[in-house]
Tab-separated table of C-alpha atoms in Angstrom:
chain	number	residue	atom	x	y	z
H	1	MET	CA	-64.512	-22.940	-13.308
H	2	MET	CA	-61.807	-21.229	-15.347
H	3	ILE	CA	-62.293	-18.001	-13.402
H	4	LYS	CA	-61.936	-19.876	-10.070
H	5	ARG	CA	-58.614	-21.380	-11.222
H	6	VAL	CA	-57.272	-17.946	-12.195
H	7	VAL	CA	-58.347	-16.470	-8.835
H	8	LEU	CA	-56.780	-19.369	-6.899
H	9	ARG	CA	-53.529	-18.980	-8.873
H	10	ALA	CA	-53.459	-15.230	-8.149
H	11	ILE	CA	-54.035	-15.840	-4.409
H	12	THR	CA	-51.297	-18.493	-4.329
H	13	LEU	CA	-48.776	-16.197	-6.094
H	14	SER	CA	-49.573	-13.302	-3.741
H	15	ILE	CA	-48.981	-15.546	-0.672
H	16	ILE	CA	-45.641	-16.738	-2.101
H	17	PHE	CA	-44.607	-13.123	-2.826
H	18	CYS	CA	-45.467	-12.064	0.732
H	19	LEU	CA	-43.284	-14.860	2.122
H	20	VAL	CA	-40.328	-14.467	-0.273
H	21	ALA	CA	-40.213	-10.683	-0.753
H	22	PRO	CA	-39.115	-9.816	2.796
H	23	MET	CA	-36.312	-12.380	2.456
H	24	SER	CA	-35.115	-10.885	-0.808
H	25	PHE	CA	-35.296	-7.326	0.562
H	26	SER	CA	-33.401	-8.278	3.724
H	27	ASP	CA	-30.865	-10.086	1.516
H	28	ALA	CA	-30.318	-6.949	-0.527
H	29	LYS	CA	-30.106	-4.893	2.615
H	30	SER	CA	-27.450	-7.196	4.114
H	31	LYS	CA	-25.265	-6.758	1.008
H	32	LYS	CA	-25.424	-2.989	1.270
H	33	VAL	CA	-22.238	-1.454	2.681
H	34	THR	CA	-22.702	0.723	5.779
H	35	VAL	CA	-21.371	4.268	5.229
H	36	VAL	CA	-20.561	6.708	8.061
H	37	HIS	CA	-20.031	10.422	7.272
H	38	LYS	CA	-17.904	12.511	9.636
H	39	THR	CA	-15.684	15.600	9.771
H	40	VAL	CA	-12.735	15.036	12.118
H	41	THR	CA	-10.554	17.805	13.579
H	42	ILE	CA	-7.007	16.670	14.338
H	43	LYS	CA	-5.575	17.487	17.758
H	44	ASN	CA	-1.923	18.495	18.048
H	45	SER	CA	-0.145	16.604	20.842
H	46	ALA	CA	3.304	16.292	19.232
H	47	PRO	CA	6.452	17.369	21.112
H	48	LYS	CA	7.633	20.808	19.970
H	49	LYS	CA	11.096	19.472	19.170
H	50	LYS	CA	11.302	17.405	15.979
H	51	VAL	CA	13.125	14.079	15.790
H	52	PRO	CA	16.652	15.096	14.651
H	53	THR	CA	17.314	13.212	11.399
H	54	LEU	CA	19.169	15.862	9.358
H	55	ASN	CA	22.572	14.234	9.935
H	56	ILE	CA	21.143	11.016	8.492
H	57	THR	CA	19.279	12.418	5.511
H	58	LYS	CA	21.969	14.818	4.321
H	59	LYS	CA	24.189	11.767	3.745
H	60	TRP	CA	21.661	9.093	2.786
H	61	TYR	CA	18.676	10.930	1.242
H	62	ARG	CA	17.000	8.877	-1.534
H	63	PRO	CA	14.800	11.113	-3.721
H	64	ARG	CA	11.985	9.751	-5.786
H	65	SER	CA	12.873	9.233	-9.422
H	66	ARG	CA	10.957	10.701	-12.320
H	67	PRO	CA	8.688	8.034	-13.848
H	68	THR	CA	10.798	7.923	-17.012
H	69	LYS	CA	13.979	7.382	-14.946
H	70	TYR	CA	12.750	4.406	-12.903
H	71	GLN	CA	14.423	1.126	-13.715
H	72	ALA	CA	12.068	-1.453	-15.204
H	73	GLN	CA	12.857	-5.135	-14.611
H	74	ARG	CA	11.952	-7.689	-17.256
H	75	LEU	CA	10.422	-11.001	-16.255
H	76	THR	CA	13.190	-13.500	-15.616
H	77	GLY	CA	13.715	-16.782	-13.822
H	78	LYS	CA	17.063	-15.647	-12.439
H	79	ASN	CA	17.707	-14.735	-8.818
H	80	ALA	CA	18.687	-11.213	-7.758
H	81	ASN	CA	20.098	-9.564	-4.637
H	82	TYR	CA	19.276	-5.914	-3.987
H	83	SER	CA	22.161	-4.926	-1.742
H	84	GLY	CA	21.836	-2.135	0.744
H	85	ARG	CA	23.371	-0.848	3.916
H	86	GLU	CA	21.582	-0.897	7.203
H	87	ILE	CA	22.810	2.022	9.264
H	88	VAL	CA	21.927	2.084	12.952
H	89	ALA	CA	23.386	5.142	14.703
H	90	GLU	CA	26.027	5.384	11.957
H	91	LYS	CA	27.157	1.764	12.415
H	92	GLY	CA	27.018	-0.001	9.089
H	93	THR	CA	26.442	-3.692	8.273
H	94	GLN	CA	25.774	-5.458	4.966
H	95	TYR	CA	22.114	-6.010	4.243
H	96	TYR	CA	20.305	-7.742	1.379
H	97	LEU	CA	16.859	-8.075	-0.097
H	98	ARG	CA	16.714	-11.211	-2.203
H	99	ARG	CA	14.204	-11.630	-5.008
H	100	TYR	CA	11.309	-13.803	-3.826
H	101	GLY	CA	9.348	-13.874	-7.050
H	102	PHE	CA	7.625	-11.879	-9.759
H	103	LEU	CA	3.968	-11.059	-9.109
H	104	ILE	CA	0.906	-10.402	-11.227
H	105	ASP	CA	1.212	-7.126	-13.119
H	106	GLY	CA	-0.619	-5.259	-15.862
H	107	ALA	CA	2.533	-3.965	-17.555
H	108	SER	CA	2.522	-4.495	-21.301
H	109	ARG	CA	6.321	-4.689	-21.661
H	110	GLY	CA	7.111	-7.945	-23.455
H	111	GLY	CA	3.481	-9.085	-23.156
H	112	TYR	CA	4.396	-11.229	-20.162
H	113	HIS	CA	1.807	-10.100	-17.684
H	114	HIS	CA	-1.480	-10.200	-19.581
H	115	ILE	CA	-3.476	-12.267	-17.119
H	116	ARG	CA	-7.236	-12.531	-16.851
H	117	PHE	CA	-8.885	-9.920	-14.527
H	118	ILE	CA	-5.706	-7.805	-14.571
H	119	GLY	CA	-5.515	-6.280	-18.048
H	120	ARG	CA	-2.866	-3.856	-19.287
H	121	HIS	CA	-3.133	-1.062	-16.723
H	122	ALA	CA	-3.104	-2.725	-13.285
H	123	GLU	CA	-0.190	-2.140	-10.926
H	124	PRO	CA	0.610	-3.020	-7.290
H	125	GLN	CA	0.117	-0.162	-4.818
H	126	GLY	CA	-0.336	-1.622	-1.322
H	127	VAL	CA	0.776	-4.673	0.659
H	128	ALA	CA	-0.143	-6.503	3.868
H	129	ILE	CA	0.919	-9.892	5.239
H	130	VAL	CA	-1.560	-11.826	7.381
H	131	HIS	CA	-1.007	-15.370	8.727
H	132	GLY	CA	1.316	-16.395	5.903
H	133	LYS	CA	-0.813	-14.743	3.193
H	134	LEU	CA	0.509	-11.864	1.068
H	135	TYR	CA	-2.275	-9.404	0.128
H	136	ILE	CA	-1.473	-7.047	-2.748
H	137	GLN	CA	-3.737	-4.119	-3.575
H	138	MET	CA	-3.840	-3.736	-7.367
H	139	THR	CA	-5.308	-0.589	-8.923
H	140	TYR	CA	-5.965	0.293	-12.545
H	141	LYS	CA	-4.276	3.318	-14.069
H	142	HIS	CA	-6.256	5.528	-16.423
H	143	THR	CA	-5.147	5.982	-20.003
H	144	LYS	CA	-3.687	9.305	-21.171
H	145	LYS	CA	-6.784	9.806	-23.311
H	146	TYR	CA	-9.041	9.461	-20.240
H	147	LEU	CA	-6.919	11.868	-18.175
H	148	ARG	CA	-7.041	14.493	-20.916
H	149	LYS	CA	-10.836	14.468	-20.582
H	150	HIS	CA	-10.875	14.139	-16.770
H	151	ARG	CA	-8.189	16.332	-15.277
H	152	GLY	CA	-7.016	15.471	-11.762
H	153	ALA	CA	-8.561	11.990	-11.937
H	154	GLN	CA	-5.283	10.054	-11.555
H	155	ASN	CA	-6.350	8.549	-8.219
H	156	ARG	CA	-10.006	7.879	-9.015
H	157	ARG	CA	-9.208	4.257	-9.656
H	158	LYS	CA	-10.868	0.900	-9.401
H	159	GLY	CA	-8.888	-1.992	-8.014
H	160	ARG	CA	-8.894	-5.513	-6.624
H	161	ILE	CA	-6.936	-7.450	-3.996
H	162	ILE	CA	-4.757	-10.410	-4.984
H	163	LYS	CA	-4.003	-12.920	-2.218
H	164	TYR	CA	-0.859	-15.087	-2.407
H	165	ASN	CA	-0.558	-18.058	-0.053
H	166	LEU	CA	3.148	-17.830	0.820
H	167	SER	CA	3.235	-21.164	2.679
H	168	MET	CA	2.055	-22.905	-0.514
H	169	LEU	CA	4.314	-20.904	-2.818
H	170	ASN	CA	7.558	-21.017	-0.816
H	171	SER	CA	8.524	-24.537	-1.888
H	172	ILE	CA	7.627	-23.856	-5.538
H	173	VAL	CA	8.726	-20.298	-6.332
H	174	ASN	CA	12.250	-20.555	-4.951
H	175	LYS	CA	12.925	-24.066	-6.222
H	176	GLY	CA	15.943	-24.089	-8.537
H	177	GLY	CA	16.279	-20.301	-8.306
H	178	LYS	CA	13.292	-19.797	-10.611
H	179	HIS	CA	11.284	-16.678	-9.825
H	180	ASN	CA	8.909	-16.282	-12.782
H	181	LYS	CA	6.786	-19.346	-12.014
H	182	ILE	CA	3.775	-17.481	-10.548
H	183	VAL	CA	3.281	-15.374	-13.672
H	184	LEU	CA	3.896	-18.214	-16.143
H	185	ALA	CA	1.543	-20.577	-14.284
H	186	LEU	CA	-1.276	-18.035	-14.175
H	187	GLN	CA	-0.885	-17.341	-17.879
H	188	LYS	CA	-1.421	-21.042	-18.552
H	189	SER	CA	-4.380	-21.027	-16.118
H	190	LYS	CA	-6.169	-18.208	-17.950
H	191	LYS	CA	-9.279	-20.267	-18.794
H	192	TYR	CA	-9.773	-21.411	-15.207
H	193	LEU	CA	-9.243	-18.195	-13.229
H	194	TYR	CA	-12.129	-16.698	-11.263
H	195	THR	CA	-12.781	-13.924	-8.757
H	196	MET	CA	-14.533	-14.033	-5.391
H	197	HIS	CA	-17.439	-12.302	-7.160
H	198	ASN	CA	-18.180	-15.406	-9.255
H	199	LYS	CA	-20.817	-17.885	-8.112
H	200	LYS	CA	-19.651	-20.840	-6.047
H	201	SER	CA	-20.784	-23.262	-8.749
H	202	THR	CA	-18.684	-21.398	-11.343
H	203	ARG	CA	-15.647	-21.440	-9.071
H	204	ASN	CA	-15.964	-25.186	-8.370
H	205	LYS	CA	-16.378	-25.961	-12.063
H	206	ARG	CA	-13.227	-24.029	-13.012
H	207	LYS	CA	-11.242	-25.632	-10.174
H	208	LYS	CA	-12.135	-29.120	-11.460
H	209	LEU	CA	-11.124	-28.201	-15.011
H	210	ALA	CA	-7.861	-26.680	-13.772
H	211	LYS	CA	-6.978	-29.822	-11.810
H	212	LYS	CA	-7.694	-31.934	-14.871
H	213	HIS	CA	-5.717	-29.917	-17.442
H	214	LEU	CA	-2.861	-28.180	-15.544
H	215	SER	CA	0.417	-29.727	-14.460
H	216	ALA	CA	0.837	-30.471	-10.745
H	217	THR	CA	3.121	-27.444	-10.219
H	218	ASN	CA	0.909	-25.027	-12.136
H	219	TYR	CA	-2.174	-26.274	-10.290
H	220	LYS	CA	-0.478	-25.658	-6.917
H	221	ILE	CA	0.304	-22.072	-7.945
H	222	TYR	CA	-3.209	-21.646	-9.369
H	223	SER	CA	-4.657	-22.821	-6.020
H	224	ALA	CA	-2.371	-20.499	-4.032
H	225	VAL	CA	-3.557	-17.261	-5.715
H	226	THR	CA	-6.983	-15.691	-5.093
H	227	PHE	CA	-8.514	-12.788	-7.040
H	228	GLY	CA	-10.818	-10.416	-5.152
H	229	PRO	CA	-13.750	-8.572	-6.772
H	230	MET	CA	-13.414	-5.094	-8.261
H	231	TYR	CA	-14.199	-2.041	-6.087
H	232	GLN	CA	-13.426	1.691	-5.838
H	233	ALA	CA	-9.924	1.540	-4.343
H	234	GLY	CA	-8.551	5.014	-5.128
H	235	HIS	CA	-4.770	5.163	-5.455
H	236	GLY	CA	-4.465	1.984	-3.351
H	237	GLN	CA	-1.336	2.893	-1.404
H	238	SER	CA	-3.111	3.407	1.949
H	239	PHE	CA	-3.642	-0.297	2.581
H	240	ALA	CA	-3.091	-2.163	5.882
H	241	TYR	CA	-4.194	-4.982	8.177
H	242	ASN	CA	-5.819	-4.374	11.566
H	243	ALA	CA	-5.037	-7.416	13.742
H	244	LYS	CA	-7.511	-6.357	16.437
H	245	LYS	CA	-10.464	-6.272	14.015
H	246	LYS	CA	-9.074	-9.062	11.805
H	247	SER	CA	-9.793	-6.987	8.710
H	248	LEU	CA	-7.953	-5.141	5.966
H	249	TYR	CA	-8.410	-1.375	5.590
H	250	ASN	CA	-7.961	0.922	2.599
H	251	ALA	CA	-8.154	4.719	2.375
H	252	SER	CA	-9.652	5.493	-1.026
H	253	TYR	CA	-8.682	9.094	-1.761
H	254	ARG	CA	-9.419	10.816	-5.055
H	255	LEU	CA	-7.259	13.928	-5.401
H	256	ALA	CA	-3.893	13.767	-7.150
H	257	SER	CA	-2.362	15.827	-4.307
H	258	ASP	CA	-3.224	18.013	-1.307
H	259	HIS	CA	-2.986	21.172	-3.407
H	260	ASP	CA	-6.595	22.098	-2.625
H	261	SER	CA	-6.045	21.883	1.130
H	262	ARG	CA	-8.371	24.753	2.127
H	263	SER	CA	-11.572	23.093	0.903
H	264	ARG	CA	-13.132	19.784	1.859
H	265	HIS	CA	-12.129	16.690	-0.070
H	266	PRO	CA	-13.475	13.632	1.762
H	267	PHE	CA	-11.999	10.190	1.315
H	268	SER	CA	-13.389	6.744	2.111
H	269	LEU	CA	-11.703	4.656	4.799
H	270	GLN	CA	-12.892	1.147	3.907
H	271	LYS	CA	-13.030	-1.901	6.156
H	272	ILE	CA	-12.396	-4.965	3.967
H	273	SER	CA	-13.388	-8.551	4.731
H	274	LEU	CA	-10.486	-11.041	4.648
H	275	SER	CA	-12.755	-13.728	3.217
H	276	LYS	CA	-14.708	-11.623	0.692
H	277	LEU	CA	-11.834	-9.241	-0.211
H	278	ARG	CA	-14.250	-6.329	-0.596
H	279	PRO	CA	-15.406	-3.397	1.603
H	280	VAL	CA	-18.044	-4.198	4.218
H	281	LYS	CA	-18.082	-0.789	5.947
H	282	VAL	CA	-16.978	2.735	4.977
H	283	TRP	CA	-16.101	5.830	6.994
H	284	ARG	CA	-16.480	8.852	4.702
H	285	LEU	CA	-14.099	11.292	6.394
H	286	ASN	CA	-13.079	14.928	6.095
H	287	ILE	CA	-9.966	15.280	8.258
H	288	ARG	CA	-8.673	18.755	9.021
H	289	MET	CA	-6.157	20.688	11.116
H	290	LEU	CA	-6.678	24.190	12.529
H	291	ARG	CA	-4.548	26.689	10.600
H	292	TYR	CA	-5.526	29.816	12.566
H	293	GLU	CA	-8.451	31.446	14.368
H	294	TYR	CA	-9.484	35.011	15.202
H	295	ASN	CA	-12.374	37.060	16.563
H	296	GLY	CA	-12.224	35.196	19.854
H	297	GLY	CA	-12.286	31.809	18.148
H	298	ASN	CA	-15.528	32.536	16.286
H	299	VAL	CA	-13.759	32.413	12.917
H	300	LYS	CA	-11.497	29.446	12.145
H	301	ALA	CA	-9.548	28.370	9.072
H	302	TYR	CA	-8.626	24.726	8.485
H	303	ARG	CA	-6.265	22.701	6.334
H	304	TYR	CA	-7.857	19.507	4.965
H	305	LEU	CA	-5.758	16.366	4.556
H	306	GLN	CA	-5.891	13.081	2.714
H	307	MET	CA	-4.463	9.767	3.873
H	308	HIS	CA	-1.596	8.824	1.540
H	309	ASP	CA	-0.337	5.871	3.600
H	310	LEU	CA	-1.714	3.736	6.425
H	311	THR	CA	-0.801	1.118	9.023
H	312	PHE	CA	-2.259	-0.314	12.252
H	313	ASP	CA	-0.522	-1.398	15.440
H	314	GLY	CA	-1.659	-4.392	17.490
H	315	SER	CA	-4.122	-2.376	19.600
H	316	ASN	CA	-6.519	-1.035	16.934
H	317	LYS	CA	-4.696	2.313	16.507
H	318	PHE	CA	-3.948	3.520	12.972
H	319	TYR	CA	-1.118	5.760	11.723
H	320	PHE	CA	-0.478	7.850	8.619
H	321	THR	CA	2.055	10.498	7.575
H	322	GLN	CA	2.227	13.801	5.721
H	323	MET	CA	5.149	15.770	4.266
H	324	TYR	CA	5.535	19.468	5.105
H	325	GLY	CA	7.996	22.296	4.753
H	326	GLY	CA	10.602	23.452	2.291
H	327	LYS	CA	14.023	22.226	1.309
H	328	GLN	CA	17.144	22.723	3.397
H	329	ARG	CA	20.391	23.124	1.500
H	330	PRO	CA	23.532	21.395	2.765
H	331	LYS	CA	26.867	22.285	1.199
H	332	ASN	CA	27.752	19.984	-1.704
H	333	ARG	CA	26.032	16.707	-0.918
H	334	MET	CA	28.232	14.742	-3.323
H	335	LYS	CA	31.216	15.031	-1.001
H	336	MET	CA	29.100	13.698	1.852
H	337	TYR	CA	28.282	10.585	-0.173
H	338	THR	CA	31.947	9.572	-0.298
H	339	LYS	CA	31.786	8.658	3.424
H	340	ARG	CA	33.268	5.200	3.991
H	341	VAL	CA	31.108	2.469	5.521
H	342	ASN	CA	32.825	-0.817	6.347
H	343	GLY	CA	35.800	0.387	4.302
H	344	LYS	CA	33.714	0.954	1.147
H	345	LYS	CA	32.539	4.173	-0.461
H	346	PHE	CA	28.866	4.829	-1.147
H	347	ILE	CA	28.855	6.991	-4.308
H	348	PRO	CA	25.521	7.500	-6.085
H	349	ASP	CA	24.913	7.927	-9.777
H	350	GLN	CA	26.138	11.507	-10.353
H	351	ASN	CA	23.703	12.193	-13.206
H	352	PHE	CA	20.684	10.971	-11.239
H	353	TYR	CA	21.484	12.802	-7.995
H	354	ARG	CA	22.807	16.105	-9.344
H	355	GLY	CA	19.335	17.656	-9.323
H	356	PHE	CA	18.968	16.758	-5.616
H	357	ASN	CA	22.404	17.932	-4.517
H	358	LYS	CA	20.913	20.774	-2.488
H	359	SER	CA	17.890	18.991	-1.045
H	360	VAL	CA	17.401	16.936	2.118
H	361	GLY	CA	13.673	16.310	2.029
H	362	LYS	CA	10.649	17.752	3.815
H	363	SER	CA	9.612	17.157	7.409
H	364	ALA	CA	7.461	14.081	8.046
H	365	TYR	CA	4.512	14.420	10.433
H	366	ILE	CA	3.134	11.224	11.995
H	367	TYR	CA	-0.571	11.038	12.928
H	368	LYS	CA	-2.288	8.492	15.155
H	369	GLY	CA	-5.979	7.686	15.482
H	370	TYR	CA	-8.696	5.135	16.115
H	371	LEU	CA	-12.121	4.398	14.660
H	372	THR	CA	-15.444	4.125	16.462
H	373	GLY	CA	-18.750	2.911	15.080
H	374	LYS	CA	-19.760	6.397	13.923
H	375	SER	CA	-16.584	8.493	13.900
H	376	ALA	CA	-12.783	8.679	14.085
H	377	HIS	CA	-10.369	10.394	16.471
H	378	ILE	CA	-6.978	11.602	15.194
H	379	LYS	CA	-4.031	13.505	16.667
H	380	LEU	CA	-0.610	14.626	15.482
H	381	ILE	CA	1.930	12.812	17.656
H	382	GLN	CA	5.383	13.284	16.102
H	383	LYS	CA	7.377	15.553	13.790
H	384	VAL	CA	10.500	14.263	12.042
H	385	SER	CA	12.955	16.935	10.887
H	386	ASN	CA	13.752	15.472	7.466
H	387	SER	CA	12.495	12.468	5.531
H	388	LEU	CA	14.871	9.867	4.163
H	389	GLY	CA	12.969	10.073	0.865
H	390	SER	CA	10.937	12.689	-0.985
H	391	VAL	CA	7.635	10.742	-1.121
H	392	SER	CA	6.242	8.104	1.258
H	393	GLN	CA	5.408	4.934	-0.673
H	394	GLY	CA	3.902	3.057	2.257
H	395	LEU	CA	3.720	2.616	6.003
H	396	SER	CA	4.313	-0.647	7.894
H	397	TYR	CA	4.131	-1.961	11.446
H	398	GLY	CA	6.353	-4.735	12.715
H	399	LYS	CA	7.484	-6.412	15.911
H	400	THR	CA	11.289	-6.451	16.059
H	401	LYS	CA	13.930	-7.496	18.579
H	402	GLU	CA	13.951	-3.880	19.737
H	403	GLY	CA	10.169	-3.841	20.193
H	404	SER	CA	7.270	-2.710	17.986
H	405	ARG	CA	8.272	-0.179	15.339
H	406	ILE	CA	6.636	1.867	12.585
H	407	PHE	CA	8.363	1.873	9.176
H	408	ILE	CA	8.086	4.708	6.629
H	409	VAL	CA	8.901	3.225	3.211
H	410	TYR	CA	10.390	5.344	0.418
H	411	ASP	CA	11.823	4.380	-2.961
H	412	ASN	CA	14.787	2.067	-2.225
H	413	ALA	CA	14.915	3.087	1.444
H	414	TYR	CA	12.997	2.996	4.713
H	415	MET	CA	13.345	4.374	8.231
H	416	SER	CA	11.733	3.163	11.451
H	417	PHE	CA	10.772	4.566	14.860
H	418	PRO	CA	9.826	2.836	18.138
H	419	ILE	CA	6.038	2.896	18.593
H	420	LYS	CA	6.236	3.420	22.355
H	421	LYS	CA	8.361	6.552	21.874
H	422	LEU	CA	5.982	8.272	19.440
H	423	GLY	CA	4.629	11.359	21.139
H	424	HIS	CA	7.767	11.617	23.281
H	425	LYS	CA	11.346	12.705	22.735
H	426	ILE	CA	13.131	10.472	20.203
H	427	SER	CA	16.889	10.631	19.736
H	428	GLN	CA	18.752	9.952	16.499
H	429	LYS	CA	20.130	6.718	17.983
H	430	GLN	CA	16.567	5.366	18.248
H	431	VAL	CA	15.993	5.936	14.519
H	432	ASN	CA	16.895	2.965	12.289
H	433	PHE	CA	17.137	3.168	8.533
H	434	THR	CA	18.062	1.128	5.466
H	435	VAL	CA	19.219	2.444	2.093
H	436	LEU	CA	19.590	0.248	-0.982
H	437	SER	CA	22.708	0.518	-3.105
H	438	SER	CA	22.730	3.668	-5.255
H	439	LYS	CA	22.710	1.715	-8.526
H	440	PHE	CA	19.050	0.730	-7.937
H	441	HIS	CA	16.277	3.148	-8.897
H	442	ARG	CA	13.243	0.887	-8.567
H	443	GLU	CA	9.848	2.199	-7.481
H	444	SER	CA	8.913	0.759	-4.079
H	445	GLU	CA	5.236	0.179	-3.252
H	446	GLY	CA	5.418	-0.656	0.447
H	447	MET	CA	6.727	-3.461	2.635
H	448	GLY	CA	4.828	-6.280	4.315
H	449	ILE	CA	6.318	-7.699	7.511
H	450	THR	CA	5.728	-11.275	8.651
H	451	ALA	CA	5.049	-12.350	12.242
H	452	GLN	CA	8.658	-13.618	12.312
H	453	GLY	CA	9.942	-10.156	11.345
H	454	HIS	CA	11.038	-10.650	7.722
H	455	GLY	CA	10.175	-7.899	5.270
H	456	TYR	CA	8.742	-8.349	1.770
H	457	LEU	CA	9.499	-5.206	-0.233
H	458	ILE	CA	7.107	-4.815	-3.176
H	459	MET	CA	8.576	-3.159	-6.262
H	460	ASN	CA	6.861	-1.928	-9.409
H	461	ARG	CA	7.873	-1.969	-13.093
H	462	ILE	CA	7.631	-5.029	-13.282
H	463	ALA	CA	5.939	-6.154	-10.035
H	464	GLU	CA	8.053	-8.337	-7.782
H	465	ALA	CA	8.591	-9.131	-4.127
H	466	ALA	CA	12.045	-9.057	-2.537
H	467	ARG	CA	12.546	-10.712	0.866
H	468	THR	CA	14.999	-9.477	3.486
H	469	ASN	CA	17.803	-11.876	4.393
H	470	ARG	CA	17.253	-11.126	8.112
H	471	THR	CA	14.585	-9.633	10.314
H	472	VAL	CA	13.935	-5.939	9.744
H	473	ASN	CA	14.438	-3.233	12.354
């Protein structure tokens, strides 16, 4: 009798396993991220003549600061205006970016920003604005000790996306000119924070506790901020929203620079779910340009590229840029800076700019492409004679009064070009640019543009968002 019971139990368990196992395997399979591997050769379809921007950059060039020279802002409730000059075809008008609010940061200065899931080494690197939500790509810097053991690993970073509901925060953050409320509220909410990786039951439990113990204002801020799960984000600067696919995208590249351009160094172009805030598909790409060929085309040499910035237009096309070329040397830049705009002189900090007195920046090449299910297609469509800054800190797309434009964001400056003219002749008059006042040396990390056309410039050290006082162009 005992033996029969054991046999019956074994048969029952085997039947249950046969029914449940396929479900569990299919469940695991559905969570697995699809990865596509492809080598893509870039086609050159750019006009031979570069966009003439030398007359702009030799007067308004904003070089990147050394990390030790960047200004670092302490957390404060006070308002701030970052004044600049918007120059359109040499016609100047006053222009401001007004502090919107301080954001989550991992900086240890003052101990202000130690918030759960962020730690001491997280920093903002990318930005996108979607339907009134501000998405910030945070990545985690490695310690000096780690980098001594792993050379060239600066961009092999993990990261997470933080979502800010602007429509919920607008009435709270700017009330009474206080701009440190997000950070202070999340510090007080430390026990109740969660990520999208946590179980639903855990999230609901913490929400109930937060509502019970937090003040009404702090609970509103707590409810307006969402923490995504951790994933391999790379540097995090190549971060954008694709309106056609209704998804975020991130190019996770690993190398510190393109110094090893003659050998393959693939990067992962990740499609990220807006609801899950994690990658759901990956294109593992090697992108290359033909350097030269000989022996009747049988032997070819290529230059391999990474994707240091990224944006999408409204029709599923993506764009990124690269810097090329040497430095041109105008005669005594400092005299050029004394040009009067609206009756006022623009004179930069002599000590900061002296090292860049004979530099006007490298050429900027703009690439355009699109993704398919199993590949990508990319072409070079425009060459700009000289960049307004020395390093691109982000790429943005926005609809303006003048039509759709692409914005290249540098430290304390950005320039824009009409999308419909890319790949065709562009005159200097069609190039718009904005330069912040010379007394600011903040590190920019990109600019998100709302559907209404306002820009949110994200700055590092300490992380904050500054909103334009008018629509960008």
